[in-house]
């Protein structure tokens, strides 16, 4: 466990508040790190793997030789060995091995990182994908894209063939919520990269943006055009990425990376493999809501919208997969935000960090009220009245709505969260507005017919103060208007 509060002259108040945050956020979330004992590795038969693979796959073997594992004498067989009863076990040059080294295999030596990852939103990425919009890909492209597209980021469900080899429709894959043959979720190589398994590499923004780029999660673009991304690229040599400990403000201060804010240690705040812990909102989705973080007795976690009553300790709550767990602790959105702000305070003042968060929250709330909720309400009404067929993506209006919240609205919200004015406005809210007024509302009218279309627009859009500017402009010059709020909105 990392994140000491020693080493600098903090005021008493700061130390106390740091300790409170530590207790409030970290204590239930972190489990103790197991002690690594060299008795657990260095299997003698592993030498033969190295000797032969030095010739058959020299690049791979070289990566391993340069790694912390090789330094510590953790060899190929220590990771790849399998029990004959495992689904994916195979006989290979006199040893029983498996190609997949799952997070549970790593857990033999890295229990804390395994538990944090397994409980986190990352490990649920495939489960959610299957639950939420299963038809998008099958309809608009076809199954082949699942293997090469969605699941490369979200993770595949790995299938094993009869002889222990892996089904090429599902592997290679290092998606973040991959379901492994042993039932564990995720892939540690997603960030660490084999066979170096370096923590220095995982600390760079590049480790995240393979998946966190594009409309769904445009964090690479956002970060690179923010002050932080610019400072990082200008001062990468001062980032001390190879350091054993990597505490913000102590080991480096030139710039924050994705890891600094979402996973890294700061004085009084531990590093964590639960990437979602410090996020107060759920920024994706048609409408954003703040979220509790619920921590179950066994370490599993889930988000729960803040509109629900806060679950009490010891009560039962359903998990994402439908099973039920016992609640151990709950972090409110306010506590999650406090942990995130704790990171900022190493390099900025309290007032600055609070002011920034205020600007960000305001964008999310305005997006919700002005575009997200009205568009959602209209869509729901059209499904209810059977104007739209239940199938997603078979009507132009559905694509316009999808772009509104999934592409443009998400870009705007992520841009505001992480300081890119371009993503927030030009490529974000500016496109939301163009789409909403110029495409979405006209399509509502076209799909539903003038009468119903106008009635829905009157009910959910025209009456709102947010849209009153449009009402005024159409009154003074009806020829110019988008036709909203006419007739009879005086
Ligand atoms: C005598 C040489 C030799 C020895 C000893 C050997 N390997 Fe291999 N191994 C190979 C070759 C060659 C391949 C590549 C086969 C291929 O290209 O399909 C391979 C493939 C593999 C694969 C990939 C299988 C897949 O699904 O693609 C793994 C994992 C592996 N070896 C691990 C090990 C481990 C662990 C050991 C030690 C217990 C070991 N090897 C010992 C030669 C060897
Ligand atoms: C720290 C654990 C670890 C060690 C040590 C390790 N591997 Fe691996 N290896 C992995 C992981 C993780 C994967 C990715 C497989 C998966 O889970 O999808 C992998 C994949 C492989 C593959 C198949 C993928 C590819 O890129 O072709 C081969 C072959 C392989 N390892 C050989 C070796 C050999 C040879 C050594 C020793 C020189 C070794 N491994 C040491 C964890 C390890
Ligand atoms: C048999 C024990 C063992 C297994 C299994 C194992 N590791 Fe390690 N790992 C170690 C030891 C020992 C070290 C070096 C000591 C340390 O850094 O704490 C290490 C270090 C690391 C580091 C830090 C590297 C750095 O740059 O300092 C990472 C990351 C890591 N392991 C990831 C993994 C992953 C991912 C897996 C599974 C694919 C895995 N390990 C499997 C024992 C193991
Ligand atoms: C480039 C990597 C990448 C690809 C490809 C990708 N996604 Fe995603 N997806 C992400 C990331 C990253 C997030 C998380 C966004 C966030 O939480 O801010 C996400 C979020 C989601 C969510 C929201 C989950 C939630 O918590 O509500 C769903 C559903 C989803 N993706 C489905 C899909 C489907 C279906 C496909 C293929 C048609 C796909 N994704 C392709 C990276 C990807
Ligand atoms: C989302 C990316 C990501 C994934 C996935 C990931 N890690 Fe890490 N890991 C990191 C980062 C970043 C660090 C460095 C944290 C720091 O020092 O600030 C790290 C550090 C580590 C360390 C070194 C810890 C120490 O105290 O020195 C180990 C060991 C490790 N990870 C193991 C794992 C294992 C095992 C898995 C799979 C269960 C895993 N990681 C999955 C990003 C990741
Ligand atoms: C292999 C793809 C992949 C990599 C690499 C990856 N992520 Fe993710 N990440 C995802 C997906 C997919 C989701 C959406 C999961 C969901 O909502 O179920 C996600 C979700 C998140 C979230 C949202 C959590 C929340 O509150 O909902 C954060 C923050 C995050 N990732 C940070 C990171 C950071 C930081 C790194 C790099 C150290 C990283 N990710 C690396 C795929 C990835
Ligand atoms: C300066 C700190 C900082 C940096 C650097 C940063 N983020 Fe963020 N990120 C935030 C904040 C603050 C939020 C909003 C959290 C909330 O919901 O309250 C956020 C939100 C997110 C989300 C959406 C989570 C949600 O609330 O739905 C993802 C995904 C994400 N970041 C990934 C990344 C990735 C990947 C990088 C690097 C390319 C990165 N972040 C860099 C601070 C940062
Ligand atoms: C490791 C140090 C570090 C951390 C941690 C950090 N920042 Fe920064 N930040 C910087 C640097 C360096 C700059 C660029 C110099 C400047 O303008 O202050 C900057 C610039 C900014 C800017 C633009 C300033 C302007 O005047 O235009 C904002 C906004 C910002 N940071 C917000 C945050 C927030 C919010 C957090 C926490 C979630 C955070 N920062 C965490 C170092 C950091």
JSON list of N, CA and C in Angstrom, two decimals, residues 362-421:
[
{"chain": "A", "resi": 362, "resn": "UNK", "atom": "N", "xyz": [-21.55, 22.36, -13.92]},
{"chain": "A", "resi": 362, "resn": "UNK", "atom": "CA", "xyz": [-22.57, 23.20, -14.55]},
{"chain": "A", "resi": 362, "resn": "UNK", "atom": "C", "xyz": [-22.83, 22.76, -15.99]},
{"chain": "A", "resi": 363, "resn": "UNK", "atom": "N", "xyz": [-21.77, 22.39, -16.70]},
{"chain": "A", "resi": 363, "resn": "UNK", "atom": "CA", "xyz": [-21.93, 21.92, -18.08]},
{"chain": "A", "resi": 363, "resn": "UNK", "atom": "C", "xyz": [-22.78, 20.65, -18.10]},
{"chain": "A", "resi": 364, "resn": "UNK", "atom": "N", "xyz": [-22.47, 19.72, -17.17]},
{"chain": "A", "resi": 364, "resn": "UNK", "atom": "CA", "xyz": [-23.21, 18.45, -17.16]},
{"chain": "A", "resi": 364, "resn": "UNK", "atom": "C", "xyz": [-24.68, 18.71, -16.86]},
{"chain": "A", "resi": 365, "resn": "UNK", "atom": "N", "xyz": [-24.95, 19.56, -15.87]},
{"chain": "A", "resi": 365, "resn": "UNK", "atom": "CA", "xyz": [-26.35, 19.82, -15.50]},
{"chain": "A", "resi": 365, "resn": "UNK", "atom": "C", "xyz": [-27.09, 20.50, -16.63]},
{"chain": "A", "resi": 366, "resn": "UNK", "atom": "N", "xyz": [-26.45, 21.46, -17.27]},
{"chain": "A", "resi": 366, "resn": "UNK", "atom": "CA", "xyz": [-27.10, 22.17, -18.37]},
{"chain": "A", "resi": 366, "resn": "UNK", "atom": "C", "xyz": [-27.37, 21.22, -19.54]},
{"chain": "A", "resi": 367, "resn": "UNK", "atom": "N", "xyz": [-26.39, 20.37, -19.84]},
{"chain": "A", "resi": 367, "resn": "UNK", "atom": "CA", "xyz": [-26.61, 19.38, -20.90]},
{"chain": "A", "resi": 367, "resn": "UNK", "atom": "C", "xyz": [-27.83, 18.52, -20.56]},
{"chain": "A", "resi": 368, "resn": "UNK", "atom": "N", "xyz": [-27.89, 18.03, -19.34]},
{"chain": "A", "resi": 368, "resn": "UNK", "atom": "CA", "xyz": [-29.01, 17.19, -18.91]},
{"chain": "A", "resi": 368, "resn": "UNK", "atom": "C", "xyz": [-30.35, 17.88, -19.14]},
{"chain": "A", "resi": 369, "resn": "UNK", "atom": "N", "xyz": [-30.44, 19.11, -18.60]},
{"chain": "A", "resi": 369, "resn": "UNK", "atom": "CA", "xyz": [-31.75, 19.78, -18.59]},
{"chain": "A", "resi": 369, "resn": "UNK", "atom": "C", "xyz": [-32.16, 20.26, -19.97]},
{"chain": "A", "resi": 370, "resn": "UNK", "atom": "N", "xyz": [-31.19, 20.78, -20.71]},
{"chain": "A", "resi": 370, "resn": "UNK", "atom": "CA", "xyz": [-31.55, 21.44, -21.96]},
{"chain": "A", "resi": 370, "resn": "UNK", "atom": "C", "xyz": [-31.73, 20.44, -23.10]},
{"chain": "A", "resi": 371, "resn": "UNK", "atom": "N", "xyz": [-30.88, 19.43, -23.15]},
{"chain": "A", "resi": 371, "resn": "UNK", "atom": "CA", "xyz": [-30.93, 18.49, -24.28]},
{"chain": "A", "resi": 371, "resn": "UNK", "atom": "C", "xyz": [-31.23, 17.05, -23.88]},
{"chain": "A", "resi": 372, "resn": "UNK", "atom": "N", "xyz": [-30.49, 16.56, -22.88]},
{"chain": "A", "resi": 372, "resn": "UNK", "atom": "CA", "xyz": [-30.57, 15.13, -22.54]},
{"chain": "A", "resi": 372, "resn": "UNK", "atom": "C", "xyz": [-31.98, 14.71, -22.13]},
{"chain": "A", "resi": 373, "resn": "UNK", "atom": "N", "xyz": [-32.55, 15.41, -21.14]},
{"chain": "A", "resi": 373, "resn": "UNK", "atom": "CA", "xyz": [-33.86, 14.98, -20.63]},
{"chain": "A", "resi": 373, "resn": "UNK", "atom": "C", "xyz": [-34.98, 15.18, -21.66]},
{"chain": "A", "resi": 374, "resn": "UNK", "atom": "N", "xyz": [-35.06, 16.38, -22.33]},
{"chain": "A", "resi": 374, "resn": "UNK", "atom": "CA", "xyz": [-36.12, 16.53, -23.33]},
{"chain": "A", "resi": 374, "resn": "UNK", "atom": "C", "xyz": [-36.03, 15.49, -24.44]},
{"chain": "A", "resi": 375, "resn": "UNK", "atom": "N", "xyz": [-34.82, 15.24, -24.95]},
{"chain": "A", "resi": 375, "resn": "UNK", "atom": "CA", "xyz": [-34.69, 14.27, -26.04]},
{"chain": "A", "resi": 375, "resn": "UNK", "atom": "C", "xyz": [-35.10, 12.87, -25.57]},
{"chain": "A", "resi": 376, "resn": "UNK", "atom": "N", "xyz": [-34.68, 12.54, -24.36]},
{"chain": "A", "resi": 376, "resn": "UNK", "atom": "CA", "xyz": [-35.03, 11.22, -23.82]},
{"chain": "A", "resi": 376, "resn": "UNK", "atom": "C", "xyz": [-36.55, 11.08, -23.65]},
{"chain": "A", "resi": 377, "resn": "UNK", "atom": "N", "xyz": [-37.18, 12.14, -23.14]},
{"chain": "A", "resi": 377, "resn": "UNK", "atom": "CA", "xyz": [-38.62, 12.09, -22.90]},
{"chain": "A", "resi": 377, "resn": "UNK", "atom": "C", "xyz": [-39.38, 11.93, -24.23]},
{"chain": "A", "resi": 378, "resn": "UNK", "atom": "N", "xyz": [-38.93, 12.64, -25.25]},
{"chain": "A", "resi": 378, "resn": "UNK", "atom": "CA", "xyz": [-39.60, 12.53, -26.56]},
{"chain": "A", "resi": 378, "resn": "UNK", "atom": "C", "xyz": [-39.43, 11.12, -27.12]},
{"chain": "A", "resi": 379, "resn": "UNK", "atom": "N", "xyz": [-38.21, 10.59, -27.03]},
{"chain": "A", "resi": 379, "resn": "UNK", "atom": "CA", "xyz": [-37.98, 9.24, -27.55]},
{"chain": "A", "resi": 379, "resn": "UNK", "atom": "C", "xyz": [-38.85, 8.22, -26.81]},
{"chain": "A", "resi": 380, "resn": "UNK", "atom": "N", "xyz": [-38.89, 8.33, -25.48]},
{"chain": "A", "resi": 380, "resn": "UNK", "atom": "CA", "xyz": [-39.70, 7.39, -24.70]},
{"chain": "A", "resi": 380, "resn": "UNK", "atom": "C", "xyz": [-41.16, 7.46, -25.13]},
{"chain": "A", "resi": 381, "resn": "UNK", "atom": "N", "xyz": [-41.67, 8.68, -25.34]},
{"chain": "A", "resi": 381, "resn": "UNK", "atom": "CA", "xyz": [-43.06, 8.83, -25.74]},
{"chain": "A", "resi": 381, "resn": "UNK", "atom": "C", "xyz": [-43.30, 8.18, -27.11]},
{"chain": "A", "resi": 382, "resn": "UNK", "atom": "N", "xyz": [-42.34, 8.35, -28.02]},
{"chain": "A", "resi": 382, "resn": "UNK", "atom": "CA", "xyz": [-42.53, 7.78, -29.36]},
{"chain": "A", "resi": 382, "resn": "UNK", "atom": "C", "xyz": [-42.47, 6.25, -29.35]},
{"chain": "A", "resi": 383, "resn": "UNK", "atom": "N", "xyz": [-41.65, 5.69, -28.46]},
{"chain": "A", "resi": 383, "resn": "UNK", "atom": "CA", "xyz": [-41.66, 4.22, -28.33]},
{"chain": "A", "resi": 383, "resn": "UNK", "atom": "C", "xyz": [-42.98, 3.76, -27.72]},
{"chain": "A", "resi": 384, "resn": "UNK", "atom": "N", "xyz": [-43.42, 4.49, -26.70]},
{"chain": "A", "resi": 384, "resn": "UNK", "atom": "CA", "xyz": [-44.65, 4.12, -26.01]},
{"chain": "A", "resi": 384, "resn": "UNK", "atom": "C", "xyz": [-45.84, 4.14, -26.97]},
{"chain": "A", "resi": 385, "resn": "UNK", "atom": "N", "xyz": [-45.88, 5.16, -27.80]},
{"chain": "A", "resi": 385, "resn": "UNK", "atom": "CA", "xyz": [-47.01, 5.29, -28.74]},
{"chain": "A", "resi": 385, "resn": "UNK", "atom": "C", "xyz": [-46.81, 4.45, -30.00]},
{"chain": "A", "resi": 386, "resn": "UNK", "atom": "N", "xyz": [-45.75, 3.66, -30.01]},
{"chain": "A", "resi": 386, "resn": "UNK", "atom": "CA", "xyz": [-45.45, 2.75, -31.13]},
{"chain": "A", "resi": 386, "resn": "UNK", "atom": "C", "xyz": [-45.23, 3.49, -32.45]},
{"chain": "A", "resi": 387, "resn": "UNK", "atom": "N", "xyz": [-44.87, 4.76, -32.36]},
{"chain": "A", "resi": 387, "resn": "UNK", "atom": "CA", "xyz": [-44.47, 5.49, -33.57]},
{"chain": "A", "resi": 387, "resn": "UNK", "atom": "C", "xyz": [-43.11, 4.96, -34.02]},
{"chain": "A", "resi": 388, "resn": "UNK", "atom": "N", "xyz": [-42.26, 4.67, -33.05]},
{"chain": "A", "resi": 388, "resn": "UNK", "atom": "CA", "xyz": [-40.98, 4.03, -33.35]},
{"chain": "A", "resi": 388, "resn": "UNK", "atom": "C", "xyz": [-41.09, 2.55, -33.04]},
{"chain": "A", "resi": 389, "resn": "UNK", "atom": "N", "xyz": [-40.50, 1.71, -33.91]},
{"chain": "A", "resi": 389, "resn": "UNK", "atom": "CA", "xyz": [-40.49, 0.27, -33.62]},
{"chain": "A", "resi": 389, "resn": "UNK", "atom": "C", "xyz": [-39.50, 0.04, -32.47]},
{"chain": "A", "resi": 390, "resn": "UNK", "atom": "N", "xyz": [-39.71, -1.04, -31.72]},
{"chain": "A", "resi": 390, "resn": "UNK", "atom": "CA", "xyz": [-38.82, -1.27, -30.57]},
{"chain": "A", "resi": 390, "resn": "UNK", "atom": "C", "xyz": [-37.36, -1.51, -30.98]},
{"chain": "A", "resi": 391, "resn": "UNK", "atom": "N", "xyz": [-37.12, -1.94, -32.22]},
{"chain": "A", "resi": 391, "resn": "UNK", "atom": "CA", "xyz": [-35.75, -2.24, -32.63]},
{"chain": "A", "resi": 391, "resn": "UNK", "atom": "C", "xyz": [-34.93, -0.95, -32.70]},
{"chain": "A", "resi": 392, "resn": "UNK", "atom": "N", "xyz": [-33.73, -0.95, -32.08]},
{"chain": "A", "resi": 392, "resn": "UNK", "atom": "CA", "xyz": [-32.90, 0.24, -32.18]},
{"chain": "A", "resi": 392, "resn": "UNK", "atom": "C", "xyz": [-32.25, 0.34, -33.56]},
{"chain": "A", "resi": 393, "resn": "UNK", "atom": "N", "xyz": [-31.94, 1.53, -33.98]},
{"chain": "A", "resi": 393, "resn": "UNK", "atom": "CA", "xyz": [-31.15, 1.76, -35.18]},
{"chain": "A", "resi": 393, "resn": "UNK", "atom": "C", "xyz": [-31.82, 1.37, -36.49]},
{"chain": "A", "resi": 394, "resn": "UNK", "atom": "N", "xyz": [-33.16, 1.35, -36.54]},
{"chain": "A", "resi": 394, "resn": "UNK", "atom": "CA", "xyz": [-33.79, 1.13, -37.84]},
{"chain": "A", "resi": 394, "resn": "UNK", "atom": "C", "xyz": [-34.55, 2.37, -38.31]},
{"chain": "A", "resi": 395, "resn": "UNK", "atom": "N", "xyz": [-34.40, 3.48, -37.59]},
{"chain": "A", "resi": 395, "resn": "UNK", "atom": "CA", "xyz": [-35.07, 4.71, -38.00]},
{"chain": "A", "resi": 395, "resn": "UNK", "atom": "C", "xyz": [-34.09, 5.88, -37.87]},
{"chain": "A", "resi": 396, "resn": "UNK", "atom": "N", "xyz": [-34.15, 6.82, -38.83]},
{"chain": "A", "resi": 396, "resn": "UNK", "atom": "CA", "xyz": [-33.17, 7.93, -38.82]},
{"chain": "A", "resi": 396, "resn": "UNK", "atom": "C", "xyz": [-33.15, 8.69, -37.50]},
{"chain": "A", "resi": 397, "resn": "UNK", "atom": "N", "xyz": [-34.32, 8.83, -36.87]},
{"chain": "A", "resi": 397, "resn": "UNK", "atom": "CA", "xyz": [-34.37, 9.57, -35.61]},
{"chain": "A", "resi": 397, "resn": "UNK", "atom": "C", "xyz": [-33.50, 8.91, -34.55]},
{"chain": "A", "resi": 398, "resn": "UNK", "atom": "N", "xyz": [-33.43, 7.57, -34.60]},
{"chain": "A", "resi": 398, "resn": "UNK", "atom": "CA", "xyz": [-32.64, 6.86, -33.60]},
{"chain": "A", "resi": 398, "resn": "UNK", "atom": "C", "xyz": [-31.15, 7.16, -33.75]},
{"chain": "A", "resi": 399, "resn": "UNK", "atom": "N", "xyz": [-30.72, 7.34, -34.99]},
{"chain": "A", "resi": 399, "resn": "UNK", "atom": "CA", "xyz": [-29.31, 7.70, -35.19]},
{"chain": "A", "resi": 399, "resn": "UNK", "atom": "C", "xyz": [-29.02, 9.12, -34.73]},
{"chain": "A", "resi": 400, "resn": "UNK", "atom": "N", "xyz": [-29.97, 10.01, -34.98]},
{"chain": "A", "resi": 400, "resn": "UNK", "atom": "CA", "xyz": [-29.76, 11.38, -34.55]},
{"chain": "A", "resi": 400, "resn": "UNK", "atom": "C", "xyz": [-29.69, 11.45, -33.01]},
{"chain": "A", "resi": 401, "resn": "UNK", "atom": "N", "xyz": [-30.58, 10.72, -32.35]},
{"chain": "A", "resi": 401, "resn": "UNK", "atom": "CA", "xyz": [-30.60, 10.67, -30.89]},
{"chain": "A", "resi": 401, "resn": "UNK", "atom": "C", "xyz": [-29.31, 10.07, -30.34]},
{"chain": "A", "resi": 402, "resn": "UNK", "atom": "N", "xyz": [-28.90, 8.99, -30.98]},
{"chain": "A", "resi": 402, "resn": "UNK", "atom": "CA", "xyz": [-27.66, 8.30, -30.60]},
{"chain": "A", "resi": 402, "resn": "UNK", "atom": "C", "xyz": [-26.46, 9.24, -30.68]},
{"chain": "A", "resi": 403, "resn": "UNK", "atom": "N", "xyz": [-26.37, 9.98, -31.80]},
{"chain": "A", "resi": 403, "resn": "UNK", "atom": "CA", "xyz": [-25.26, 10.92, -31.96]},
{"chain": "A", "resi": 403, "resn": "UNK", "atom": "C", "xyz": [-25.31, 12.00, -30.89]},
{"chain": "A", "resi": 404, "resn": "UNK", "atom": "N", "xyz": [-26.55, 12.42, -30.60]},
{"chain": "A", "resi": 404, "resn": "UNK", "atom": "CA", "xyz": [-26.74, 13.51, -29.64]},
{"chain": "A", "resi": 404, "resn": "UNK", "atom": "C", "xyz": [-26.11, 13.18, -28.28]},
{"chain": "A", "resi": 405, "resn": "UNK", "atom": "N", "xyz": [-26.48, 12.01, -27.73]},
{"chain": "A", "resi": 405, "resn": "UNK", "atom": "CA", "xyz": [-25.96, 11.73, -26.38]},
{"chain": "A", "resi": 405, "resn": "UNK", "atom": "C", "xyz": [-24.68, 10.92, -26.40]},
{"chain": "A", "resi": 406, "resn": "UNK", "atom": "N", "xyz": [-24.58, 9.99, -27.32]},
{"chain": "A", "resi": 406, "resn": "UNK", "atom": "CA", "xyz": [-23.47, 9.04, -27.27]},
{"chain": "A", "resi": 406, "resn": "UNK", "atom": "C", "xyz": [-22.18, 9.64, -27.83]},
{"chain": "A", "resi": 407, "resn": "UNK", "atom": "N", "xyz": [-22.29, 10.39, -28.92]},
{"chain": "A", "resi": 407, "resn": "UNK", "atom": "CA", "xyz": [-21.08, 10.95, -29.51]},
{"chain": "A", "resi": 407, "resn": "UNK", "atom": "C", "xyz": [-20.84, 12.39, -29.00]},
{"chain": "A", "resi": 408, "resn": "UNK", "atom": "N", "xyz": [-21.77, 13.28, -29.40]},
{"chain": "A", "resi": 408, "resn": "UNK", "atom": "CA", "xyz": [-21.53, 14.71, -29.15]},
{"chain": "A", "resi": 408, "resn": "UNK", "atom": "C", "xyz": [-21.67, 15.06, -27.67]},
{"chain": "A", "resi": 409, "resn": "UNK", "atom": "N", "xyz": [-22.73, 14.55, -27.06]},
{"chain": "A", "resi": 409, "resn": "UNK", "atom": "CA", "xyz": [-22.98, 14.86, -25.65]},
{"chain": "A", "resi": 409, "resn": "UNK", "atom": "C", "xyz": [-21.89, 14.29, -24.75]},
{"chain": "A", "resi": 410, "resn": "UNK", "atom": "N", "xyz": [-21.40, 13.11, -25.10]},
{"chain": "A", "resi": 410, "resn": "UNK", "atom": "CA", "xyz": [-20.34, 12.51, -24.30]},
{"chain": "A", "resi": 410, "resn": "UNK", "atom": "C", "xyz": [-19.04, 13.31, -24.45]},
{"chain": "A", "resi": 411, "resn": "UNK", "atom": "N", "xyz": [-18.76, 13.71, -25.69]},
{"chain": "A", "resi": 411, "resn": "UNK", "atom": "CA", "xyz": [-17.53, 14.48, -25.90]},
{"chain": "A", "resi": 411, "resn": "UNK", "atom": "C", "xyz": [-17.57, 15.78, -25.10]},
{"chain": "A", "resi": 412, "resn": "UNK", "atom": "N", "xyz": [-18.71, 16.44, -25.10]},
{"chain": "A", "resi": 412, "resn": "UNK", "atom": "CA", "xyz": [-18.83, 17.70, -24.36]},
{"chain": "A", "resi": 412, "resn": "UNK", "atom": "C", "xyz": [-18.61, 17.48, -22.86]},
{"chain": "A", "resi": 413, "resn": "UNK", "atom": "N", "xyz": [-19.21, 16.41, -22.33]},
{"chain": "A", "resi": 413, "resn": "UNK", "atom": "CA", "xyz": [-19.12, 16.18, -20.89]},
{"chain": "A", "resi": 413, "resn": "UNK", "atom": "C", "xyz": [-17.70, 15.78, -20.48]},
{"chain": "A", "resi": 414, "resn": "UNK", "atom": "N", "xyz": [-17.07, 14.91, -21.28]},
{"chain": "A", "resi": 414, "resn": "UNK", "atom": "CA", "xyz": [-15.68, 14.53, -20.96]},
{"chain": "A", "resi": 414, "resn": "UNK", "atom": "C", "xyz": [-14.75, 15.72, -21.13]},
{"chain": "A", "resi": 415, "resn": "UNK", "atom": "N", "xyz": [-15.03, 16.55, -22.14]},
{"chain": "A", "resi": 415, "resn": "UNK", "atom": "CA", "xyz": [-14.18, 17.73, -22.36]},
{"chain": "A", "resi": 415, "resn": "UNK", "atom": "C", "xyz": [-14.22, 18.65, -21.14]},
{"chain": "A", "resi": 416, "resn": "UNK", "atom": "N", "xyz": [-15.42, 18.85, -20.59]},
{"chain": "A", "resi": 416, "resn": "UNK", "atom": "CA", "xyz": [-15.55, 19.74, -19.44]},
{"chain": "A", "resi": 416, "resn": "UNK", "atom": "C", "xyz": [-14.92, 19.13, -18.19]},
{"chain": "A", "resi": 417, "resn": "UNK", "atom": "N", "xyz": [-14.95, 17.80, -18.09]},
{"chain": "A", "resi": 417, "resn": "UNK", "atom": "CA", "xyz": [-14.38, 17.13, -16.91]},
{"chain": "A", "resi": 417, "resn": "UNK", "atom": "C", "xyz": [-12.87, 17.27, -16.87]},
{"chain": "A", "resi": 418, "resn": "UNK", "atom": "N", "xyz": [-12.25, 17.31, -18.07]},
{"chain": "A", "resi": 418, "resn": "UNK", "atom": "CA", "xyz": [-10.79, 17.21, -18.10]},
{"chain": "A", "resi": 418, "resn": "UNK", "atom": "C", "xyz": [-10.12, 18.35, -18.86]},
{"chain": "A", "resi": 419, "resn": "UNK", "atom": "N", "xyz": [-10.85, 19.44, -19.01]},
{"chain": "A", "resi": 419, "resn": "UNK", "atom": "CA", "xyz": [-10.18, 20.67, -19.43]},
{"chain": "A", "resi": 419, "resn": "UNK", "atom": "C", "xyz": [-9.80, 20.82, -20.89]},
{"chain": "A", "resi": 420, "resn": "UNK", "atom": "N", "xyz": [-10.66, 20.35, -21.81]},
{"chain": "A", "resi": 420, "resn": "UNK", "atom": "CA", "xyz": [-10.42, 20.68, -23.21]},
{"chain": "A", "resi": 420, "resn": "UNK", "atom": "C", "xyz": [-11.55, 21.57, -23.73]},
{"chain": "A", "resi": 421, "resn": "UNK", "atom": "N", "xyz": [-11.30, 22.86, -23.91]},
{"chain": "A", "resi": 421, "resn": "UNK", "atom": "CA", "xyz": [-12.37, 23.75, -24.38]},
{"chain": "A", "resi": 421, "resn": "UNK", "atom": "C", "xyz": [-12.87, 23.36, -25.78]}
]
